[in-house]
Short mmCIF file of C-alpha atoms and ligand atoms in Angstrom, two decimals:
data_model
loop_
_atom_site.label_atom_id
_atom_site.label_comp_id
_atom_site.label_asym_id
_atom_site.label_seq_id
_atom_site.Cartn_x
_atom_site.Cartn_y
_atom_site.Cartn_z
CA UNK N 76 -34.36 280.82 294.09
CA UNK N 77 -33.15 284.40 294.12
CA UNK N 78 -29.73 285.59 294.98
CA UNK N 79 -29.14 285.91 298.70
CA UNK N 80 -27.64 284.26 301.73
CA UNK N 81 -28.11 280.50 301.90
CA UNK N 82 -30.86 279.63 304.34
CA UNK N 83 -29.73 277.62 307.38
CA UNK N 84 -31.23 274.15 307.75
CA UNK N 85 -32.78 275.29 311.05
CA UNK N 86 -34.58 278.18 309.41
CA UNK N 87 -35.78 275.97 306.61
CA UNK N 88 -37.15 273.48 309.16
CA UNK N 89 -38.84 276.35 311.02
CA UNK N 90 -40.46 277.61 307.83
CA UNK N 91 -41.71 274.08 307.16
CA UNK N 92 -43.03 273.74 310.71
CA UNK N 93 -44.83 277.08 310.46
CA UNK N 94 -46.77 275.91 307.42
CA UNK N 95 -47.37 272.25 308.13
CA UNK N 96 -47.40 272.08 311.94
CA UNK N 97 -44.63 269.50 312.33
CA UNK N 98 -40.90 269.30 311.54
CA UNK N 99 -39.76 268.04 308.09
CA UNK N 100 -38.45 264.48 307.67
CA UNK N 101 -35.65 265.52 305.35
CA UNK N 102 -34.05 268.39 303.50
CA UNK N 103 -32.48 268.25 300.06
CA UNK N 104 -29.96 270.65 298.52
CA UNK N 105 -29.08 270.66 294.81
CA UNK N 106 -26.46 273.03 293.38
CA UNK N 107 -26.48 275.29 290.35
CA UNK N 108 -23.58 275.01 287.95
CA UNK N 109 -21.14 276.97 285.89
CA UNK N 110 -19.78 275.48 282.70
CA UNK N 111 -16.04 276.01 282.24
CA UNK N 112 -16.04 275.03 278.56
CA UNK N 113 -18.21 273.07 276.10
CA UNK N 114 -21.22 275.27 275.36
CA UNK N 115 -24.12 274.15 273.17
CA UNK N 116 -22.35 270.85 272.65
CA UNK N 117 -24.52 268.65 274.89
CA UNK N 118 -27.47 268.41 272.49
CA UNK N 119 -24.98 267.70 269.69
CA UNK N 120 -23.86 264.60 271.63
CA UNK N 121 -20.53 266.23 272.35
CA UNK N 122 -18.44 267.07 275.44
CA UNK N 123 -18.99 269.46 278.36
CA UNK N 124 -16.92 270.43 281.41
CA UNK N 125 -19.07 272.04 284.13
CA UNK N 126 -18.62 272.42 287.91
CA UNK N 127 -21.22 272.51 290.68
CA UNK N 128 -21.23 275.89 292.45
CA UNK N 129 -21.92 276.77 296.07
CA UNK N 130 -25.38 278.14 295.31
CA UNK N 131 -28.25 275.80 296.03
CA UNK N 132 -31.90 275.03 295.71
CA UNK N 133 -33.20 273.66 299.03
CA UNK N 134 -36.34 271.65 299.71
CA UNK N 135 -37.49 270.58 303.18
CA UNK N 136 -40.16 267.92 303.00
CA UNK N 137 -42.20 265.13 304.57
CA UNK N 138 -44.45 262.44 303.22
CA UNK N 139 -48.21 262.93 303.52
CA UNK N 140 -50.80 260.29 304.22
CA UNK N 141 -52.82 261.33 301.12
CA UNK N 142 -51.76 261.53 297.47
CA UNK N 143 -51.43 265.30 297.37
CA UNK N 144 -48.40 267.49 296.92
CA UNK N 145 -48.45 270.76 298.89
CA UNK N 146 -45.62 273.16 298.02
CA UNK N 147 -44.58 276.61 299.22
CA UNK N 148 -41.95 278.56 297.28
CA UNK N 149 -40.66 280.82 300.05
CA UNK N 150 -38.78 283.28 297.83
CA UNK N 151 -41.81 283.86 295.63
CA UNK N 152 -44.35 283.63 298.39
CA UNK N 153 -46.41 281.31 296.22
CA UNK N 154 -48.08 277.99 296.93
CA UNK N 155 -48.92 275.11 294.63
CA UNK N 156 -51.07 272.06 295.33
CA UNK N 157 -51.60 269.10 293.00
CA UNK N 158 -52.80 265.54 293.19
CA UNK N 159 -50.60 262.60 292.22
CA UNK N 160 -53.71 260.80 290.94
CA UNK N 161 -53.86 262.90 287.78
CA UNK N 162 -50.80 265.01 287.14
CA UNK N 163 -51.68 267.72 284.65
CA UNK N 164 -49.47 270.12 282.80
CA UNK N 165 -51.23 273.31 283.99
CA UNK N 166 -48.31 275.79 284.03
CA UNK N 167 -49.74 277.64 287.05
CA UNK N 168 -47.51 278.44 288.74
CA UNK N 169 -44.79 277.78 286.18
CA UNK N 170 -42.29 276.50 288.77
CA UNK N 171 -44.85 273.91 289.91
CA UNK N 172 -44.61 272.27 286.49
CA UNK N 173 -41.01 271.24 287.08
CA UNK N 174 -42.15 269.29 290.14
CA UNK N 175 -45.19 267.88 288.35
CA UNK N 176 -42.96 266.66 285.52
CA UNK N 177 -40.44 265.07 287.85
CA UNK N 178 -43.18 263.37 289.91
CA UNK N 179 -44.91 262.03 286.82
CA UNK N 180 -41.73 260.62 285.27
CA UNK N 181 -40.45 259.16 288.55
CA UNK N 182 -43.70 257.24 288.90
CA UNK N 183 -43.71 256.05 285.28
CA UNK N 184 -40.03 255.32 284.73
CA UNK N 185 -38.63 254.38 288.13
CA UNK N 186 -41.17 253.49 290.81
CA UNK N 187 -43.49 251.39 288.68
CA UNK N 188 -40.57 249.02 287.96
CA UNK N 189 -39.87 248.44 291.65
CA UNK N 190 -43.49 248.21 292.74
CA UNK N 191 -43.52 251.50 294.58
CA UNK N 192 -46.03 254.31 294.33
CA UNK N 193 -45.28 257.96 295.01
CA UNK N 194 -46.45 259.28 298.36
CA UNK N 195 -47.95 262.70 298.75
CA UNK N 196 -45.46 265.31 299.98
CA UNK N 197 -45.50 268.57 301.90
CA UNK N 198 -42.54 270.78 301.12
CA UNK N 199 -41.06 274.26 301.32
CA UNK N 200 -38.66 275.44 298.64
CA UNK N 201 -36.03 278.16 298.73
CA UNK N 202 -32.62 278.83 297.25
CA UNK N 203 -29.93 281.24 296.17
CA UNK N 204 -29.20 280.14 292.59
CA UNK N 205 -30.00 283.29 290.60
CA UNK N 206 -32.95 282.70 288.26
CA UNK N 207 -32.56 283.15 284.49
CA UNK N 208 -28.86 283.83 284.91
CA UNK N 209 -27.50 280.78 283.07
CA UNK N 210 -26.52 279.03 286.32
CA UNK N 211 -29.13 276.26 286.05
CA UNK N 212 -31.63 277.13 288.74
CA UNK N 213 -34.21 274.98 286.94
CA UNK N 214 -31.98 271.89 286.79
CA UNK N 215 -31.30 272.36 290.52
CA UNK N 216 -35.06 272.48 291.14
CA UNK N 217 -35.65 269.31 289.10
CA UNK N 218 -32.86 267.39 290.76
CA UNK N 219 -33.80 268.54 294.27
CA UNK N 220 -37.43 267.63 293.70
CA UNK N 221 -36.48 264.17 292.39
CA UNK N 222 -34.53 263.42 295.58
CA UNK N 223 -37.36 264.92 297.67
CA UNK N 224 -40.11 262.82 296.03
CA UNK N 225 -37.99 259.70 296.52
CA UNK N 226 -37.34 260.81 300.11
CA UNK N 227 -41.09 261.11 300.73
CA UNK N 228 -41.30 257.42 299.73
CA UNK N 229 -38.50 256.55 302.17
CA UNK N 230 -36.13 255.93 299.24
CA UNK N 231 -32.61 257.13 298.63
CA UNK N 232 -30.08 256.76 295.81
CA UNK N 233 -26.51 255.64 296.53
CA UNK N 234 -24.09 258.47 297.38
CA UNK N 235 -26.74 261.15 297.80
CA UNK N 236 -27.25 260.99 301.58
CA UNK N 237 -25.36 263.03 304.14
CA UNK N 238 -26.40 260.73 307.00
CA UNK N 239 -27.74 257.21 307.02
CA UNK N 240 -30.94 255.98 308.53
CA UNK N 241 -31.78 252.29 308.80
CA UNK N 242 -35.41 252.84 307.82
CA UNK N 243 -34.48 254.19 304.42
CA UNK N 244 -34.42 251.88 301.43
CA UNK N 245 -31.52 252.29 299.02
CA UNK N 246 -32.55 251.97 295.36
CA UNK N 247 -30.42 251.22 292.32
CA UNK N 248 -30.78 254.22 290.07
CA UNK N 249 -27.71 255.30 288.09
CA UNK N 250 -27.22 259.08 288.43
CA UNK N 251 -27.20 259.60 284.66
CA UNK N 252 -30.58 257.88 284.42
CA UNK N 253 -31.99 260.30 286.98
CA UNK N 254 -30.33 263.22 285.17
CA UNK N 255 -32.01 262.11 281.93
CA UNK N 256 -35.37 261.88 283.72
CA UNK N 257 -34.99 265.44 285.03
CA UNK N 258 -33.96 266.65 281.57
CA UNK N 259 -37.08 265.02 280.13
CA UNK N 260 -39.22 266.78 282.75
CA UNK N 261 -37.79 270.10 281.55
CA UNK N 262 -38.26 269.19 277.85
CA UNK N 263 -41.83 267.96 278.23
CA UNK N 264 -43.28 269.87 281.16
CA UNK N 265 -41.41 273.20 280.97
CA UNK N 266 -41.16 273.20 277.15
CA UNK N 267 -37.40 273.86 277.08
CA UNK N 268 -35.54 271.59 274.71
CA UNK N 269 -32.37 271.56 276.85
CA UNK N 270 -29.55 269.01 276.77
CA UNK N 271 -28.37 266.86 279.68
CA UNK N 272 -25.45 268.90 281.05
CA UNK N 273 -27.16 270.87 283.82
CA UNK N 274 -29.03 268.02 285.49
CA UNK N 275 -25.91 265.80 285.31
CA UNK N 276 -23.65 268.24 287.10
CA UNK N 277 -26.26 269.11 289.72
CA UNK N 278 -26.30 265.41 290.63
CA UNK N 279 -22.69 264.45 289.98
CA UNK N 280 -20.79 267.53 291.12
CA UNK N 281 -17.78 266.84 293.31
CA UNK N 282 -15.95 269.39 295.46
CA UNK N 283 -12.86 270.74 293.66
CA UNK N 284 -13.55 268.66 290.55
CA UNK N 285 -15.09 269.40 287.15
CA UNK N 286 -17.25 266.88 285.33
CA UNK N 287 -15.95 265.77 281.93
CA UNK N 288 -19.09 264.35 280.40
CA UNK N 289 -19.52 262.62 277.08
CA UNK N 290 -23.10 263.51 276.22
CA UNK N 291 -23.42 260.61 273.83
CA UNK N 292 -22.20 257.62 275.84
CA UNK N 293 -23.05 259.42 279.11
CA UNK N 294 -19.71 258.27 280.46
CA UNK N 295 -18.05 260.78 282.73
CA UNK N 296 -14.90 261.53 284.70
CA UNK N 297 -14.61 263.80 287.71
CA UNK N 298 -11.38 265.66 286.95
CA UNK N 299 -9.47 267.30 289.84
CA UNK N 300 -9.19 271.06 289.34
CA UNK N 301 -6.02 271.58 291.41
CA UNK N 302 -6.51 275.32 291.14
CA UNK N 303 -4.64 276.35 294.36
CA UNK N 304 -3.97 280.06 293.67
CA UNK N 305 -6.66 280.40 290.98
CA UNK N 306 -10.29 281.32 291.58
CA UNK N 307 -13.39 280.71 289.51
CA UNK N 308 -15.21 284.02 289.34
CA UNK N 309 -18.72 284.37 287.93
CA UNK N 310 -19.96 287.74 286.70
CA UNK N 311 -23.67 288.23 286.20
CA UNK N 312 -24.60 290.75 283.48
CA UNK N 313 -27.96 291.09 285.23
CA UNK N 314 -29.54 290.90 281.80
CA UNK N 315 -32.33 288.32 281.81
CA UNK N 316 -32.09 285.70 279.11
CA UNK N 317 -35.16 286.88 277.19
CA UNK N 318 -34.45 285.27 273.83
CA UNK N 319 -32.88 282.21 275.30
CA UNK N 320 -35.51 279.57 274.70
CA UNK N 321 -36.63 280.55 271.18
CA UNK N 322 -33.09 281.10 269.90
CA UNK N 323 -31.91 277.98 271.74
CA UNK N 324 -34.40 275.82 269.87
CA UNK N 325 -33.40 277.54 266.61
CA UNK N 326 -29.73 276.68 267.17
CA UNK N 327 -30.64 273.06 267.78
CA UNK N 328 -32.58 272.99 264.52
CA UNK N 329 -29.67 274.59 262.62
CA UNK N 330 -27.28 271.93 263.92
CA UNK N 331 -29.70 269.16 262.92
CA UNK N 332 -30.03 270.67 259.46
CA UNK N 333 -26.22 270.72 259.15
CA UNK N 334 -26.03 267.03 260.04
CA UNK N 335 -28.71 266.21 257.48
CA UNK N 336 -26.79 267.94 254.69
CA UNK N 337 -23.37 266.60 255.72
CA UNK N 338 -24.79 263.06 255.77
CA UNK N 339 -24.83 263.16 251.97
CA UNK N 340 -21.02 263.06 252.07
CA UNK N 341 -20.54 261.52 255.49
CA UNK N 342 -23.32 258.91 255.67
CA UNK N 343 -22.17 257.42 258.95
CA UNK N 344 -22.59 260.60 261.05
CA UNK N 345 -25.64 260.95 263.30
CA UNK N 346 -24.69 264.20 265.05
CA UNK N 347 -22.06 266.95 264.84
CA UNK N 348 -20.13 264.98 267.43
CA UNK N 349 -19.12 262.61 264.64
CA UNK N 350 -17.65 265.31 262.40
CA UNK N 351 -13.91 265.88 262.69
CA UNK N 352 -12.41 269.29 261.96
CA UNK N 353 -10.71 267.78 258.93
CA UNK N 354 -13.94 266.39 257.48
CA UNK N 355 -15.78 269.58 258.26
CA UNK N 356 -13.30 271.62 256.25
CA UNK N 357 -13.74 269.28 253.30
CA UNK N 358 -17.52 269.67 253.11
CA UNK N 359 -18.36 272.99 254.82
CA UNK N 360 -18.81 274.78 251.49
CA UNK N 361 -21.87 272.57 250.87
CA UNK N 362 -23.71 274.15 253.81
CA UNK N 363 -25.78 277.37 253.69
CA UNK N 364 -23.79 280.18 255.31
CA UNK N 365 -25.59 280.36 258.67
CA UNK N 366 -25.69 276.58 259.06
CA UNK N 367 -22.00 276.49 258.22
CA UNK N 368 -21.14 278.99 260.97
CA UNK N 369 -23.22 277.18 263.59
CA UNK N 370 -21.78 273.78 262.73
CA UNK N 371 -18.21 275.02 262.59
CA UNK N 372 -18.56 276.41 266.09
CA UNK N 373 -19.83 273.08 267.47
CA UNK N 374 -17.16 271.00 265.76
CA UNK N 375 -14.45 273.35 267.06
CA UNK N 376 -15.92 273.57 270.56
CA UNK N 377 -15.93 269.79 270.91
CA UNK N 378 -12.23 269.75 270.04
CA UNK N 379 -11.62 272.62 272.48
CA UNK N 380 -13.22 270.78 275.40
CA UNK N 381 -11.03 267.72 274.85
CA UNK N 382 -7.91 269.88 274.53
CA UNK N 383 -8.89 271.89 277.60
CA UNK N 384 -9.26 268.78 279.76
CA UNK N 385 -5.86 267.50 278.59
CA UNK N 386 -4.33 270.92 279.33
CA UNK N 387 -5.80 270.94 282.84
CA UNK N 388 -4.52 267.45 283.56
CA UNK N 389 -1.08 268.52 282.28
CA UNK N 390 -1.29 271.60 284.58
CA UNK N 391 -1.08 273.87 281.53
CA UNK N 392 -3.56 276.44 282.77
CA UNK N 393 -2.60 279.06 280.17
CA UNK N 394 -3.72 276.77 277.36
CA UNK N 395 -6.93 276.12 279.28
CA UNK N 396 -7.52 279.89 279.53
CA UNK N 397 -6.75 280.48 275.84
CA UNK N 398 -9.32 277.80 274.93
CA UNK N 399 -11.92 279.54 277.13
CA UNK N 400 -11.24 282.81 275.29
CA UNK N 401 -11.54 281.05 271.92
CA UNK N 402 -14.82 279.47 273.04
CA UNK N 403 -16.22 282.93 273.76
CA UNK N 404 -15.15 284.18 270.35
CA UNK N 405 -16.95 281.27 268.70
CA UNK N 406 -20.11 281.80 270.73
CA UNK N 407 -20.07 285.51 269.88
CA UNK N 408 -19.21 285.44 266.16
CA UNK N 409 -20.19 282.02 264.82
CA UNK N 410 -22.89 280.64 267.09
CA UNK N 411 -24.22 284.16 267.81
CA UNK N 412 -25.65 283.49 271.26
CA UNK N 413 -23.75 286.20 273.13
CA UNK N 414 -25.00 289.76 273.68
CA UNK N 415 -23.38 293.19 274.13
CA UNK N 416 -23.32 292.94 277.91
CA UNK N 417 -21.67 289.49 277.91
CA UNK N 418 -19.11 290.74 275.39
CA UNK N 419 -18.35 293.86 277.46
CA UNK N 420 -17.86 291.76 280.61
CA UNK N 421 -15.61 289.32 278.76
CA UNK N 422 -13.51 292.06 277.16
CA UNK N 423 -12.97 293.87 280.45
CA UNK N 424 -11.94 290.60 282.09
CA UNK N 425 -9.57 289.60 279.31
CA UNK N 426 -7.79 292.97 279.55
CA UNK N 427 -6.88 292.48 283.23
CA UNK N 428 -3.48 291.05 284.19
CA UNK N 429 -3.95 287.85 286.13
CA UNK N 430 -7.04 286.73 284.21
CA UNK N 431 -6.32 283.34 282.65
CA UNK N 432 -9.50 283.00 280.60
CA UNK N 433 -12.98 284.50 280.34
CA UNK N 434 -16.10 283.49 278.44
CA UNK N 435 -19.87 283.58 278.53
CA UNK N 436 -21.37 280.48 280.13
CA UNK N 437 -24.73 278.73 279.71
CA UNK N 438 -27.22 279.22 276.90
CA UNK N 439 -26.35 282.91 276.34
CA UNK N 440 -28.39 286.05 275.45
CA UNK N 441 -27.70 287.39 278.94
CA UNK N 442 -26.79 285.62 282.15
CA UNK N 443 -23.20 285.15 283.28
CA UNK N 444 -19.56 284.93 282.33
CA UNK N 445 -17.06 282.56 283.92
CA UNK N 446 -13.51 283.69 284.59
CA UNK N 447 -10.35 282.02 285.86
CA UNK N 448 -8.45 284.59 287.88
CA UNK N 449 -5.24 284.40 289.93
CA UNK N 450 -6.18 285.09 293.53
CA UNK N 451 -3.80 288.04 293.82
CA UNK N 452 -5.59 289.73 290.90
CA UNK N 453 -9.12 289.21 292.20
CA UNK N 454 -9.42 292.54 293.98
CA UNK N 455 -8.42 294.50 290.90
CA UNK N 456 -10.72 292.26 288.84
CA UNK N 457 -13.69 293.09 291.06
CA UNK N 458 -12.96 296.81 291.10
CA UNK N 459 -12.46 297.12 287.38
CA UNK N 460 -15.41 294.95 286.37
CA UNK N 461 -17.71 296.83 288.75
CA UNK N 462 -16.56 300.24 287.54
CA UNK N 463 -16.13 299.67 283.81
CA UNK N 464 -19.16 297.44 283.22
CA UNK N 465 -21.41 299.88 285.08
CA UNK N 466 -19.97 302.81 283.10
CA UNK N 467 -20.41 301.10 279.76
CA UNK N 468 -23.84 299.54 280.26
CA UNK N 469 -25.48 301.48 283.11
CA UNK N 470 -26.17 298.11 284.75
CA UNK N 471 -24.55 296.98 287.98
CA UNK N 472 -23.07 293.49 287.64
CA UNK N 473 -22.96 290.87 290.38
CA UNK N 474 -19.67 289.12 291.00
CA UNK N 475 -19.42 285.78 292.82
CA UNK N 476 -16.23 284.01 293.73
CA UNK N 477 -17.38 280.46 293.59
CA UNK N 478 -16.40 277.40 295.51
CA UNK N 479 -16.76 274.13 293.64
CA UNK N 480 -19.00 271.93 295.73
CA UNK N 481 -20.67 268.53 295.75
CA UNK N 482 -23.78 267.50 293.87
CA UNK N 483 -27.27 267.08 295.33
CA UNK N 484 -27.68 265.55 298.78
CA UNK N 485 -30.51 264.50 301.07
CA UNK N 486 -30.21 265.07 304.80
CA UNK N 487 -32.57 262.98 306.94
CA UNK N 488 -33.78 264.68 310.11
CA UNK N 489 -32.70 262.88 313.26
CA UNK N 490 -36.27 262.52 314.59
CA UNK N 491 -37.65 260.83 311.47
C1 GLA J 20 -28.58 275.45 278.77
C2 GLA J 20 -29.08 274.03 278.58
C3 GLA J 20 -27.92 273.04 278.52
C4 GLA J 20 -26.86 273.47 277.52
C5 GLA J 20 -26.50 274.94 277.70
C6 GLA J 20 -25.59 275.46 276.61
O1 GLA J 20 -27.97 275.58 280.02
O2 GLA J 20 -29.93 273.67 279.65
O3 GLA J 20 -28.41 271.75 278.24
O4 GLA J 20 -27.29 273.21 276.19
O5 GLA J 20 -27.65 275.78 277.74
O6 GLA J 20 -24.38 274.82 276.69
#
């Protein structure tokens, strides 16, 4: 869960063995994500375009014969034990609540319908998705724990296993249904009113593809990136996202207020997704100033995502980059979820030759930027960002060149 080298599956199994006295039956890995474009659009039923990154949350686990869940978070050196008989929202430790929420909802929404009951589980948890950096470490934890709890029942969802095992039962559970369950766990058990983007990409990521997701219909396309000589580079401001959850909920409320007012003139709309740029211009003067700015950003960002996907498919990467830059401007000036450090990082990046586009990514107020950079400019990019960002902010950034990987997978141990 903190930045570092990915743990090998052998070491993870050893750590499990050390604590529980036998090898694990399975290990699960779920990736973090970086969103290329389409920020704060998911909860407005709009479009997003994220990729799964090669940073993961890992869980090694086994079923137990009782109905208890015994967890060890290796990176935090913390343990958590709870009973499946009465899952309570205790918030101690906080990370344990994500697993409690997922277990509770899996039992209620999935297993009950197929006459299964959750088994107890022993598990160790580790990972290298940076926490509070806008790269969705919590969605990775939710998704990994969902696959792990199912694994402890001997269940697996189509396309999530690395190896097959004849004793495992395959269940019909559409990935977007599981993503929605994990989102609900975060909304109700962690108290964060997030949208559905992060959980979806952690499940549905595909190597060298981005996920074009319609957050209303939940239809999606995995779009080939074809980046060849272009790299996706993530820069971490190393500023924790302090304000993120209170301001996040405020933005949601402002968007809802905008919809309510616009409905007087556009009675058929149910979210900002339904408002075209043309209609928005007609009625924007009716909105209070702040609401107007927030709504304009969302309406424009939805259009940008669709244009960006078309540009990528047409191999027009410069247009894609220009749309990323415009997205940042909107997030900074109209949606006001950026911060000085994110703006400094973005400005440095945009001034470097060979940078196609740069923007903040995720909820904002700290966390990371995402940059598309020609590979022959990456060295200069790293040197300049390191030097100039540190000079201007007195904070050392982290820079990751990211590989776009697959979504969450379960790996059954050969002895199980
Ligand atoms: C967070 C939320 C997502 C999404 C982004 C902003 O990552 O979890 O649902 O709203 O912020 O795009």
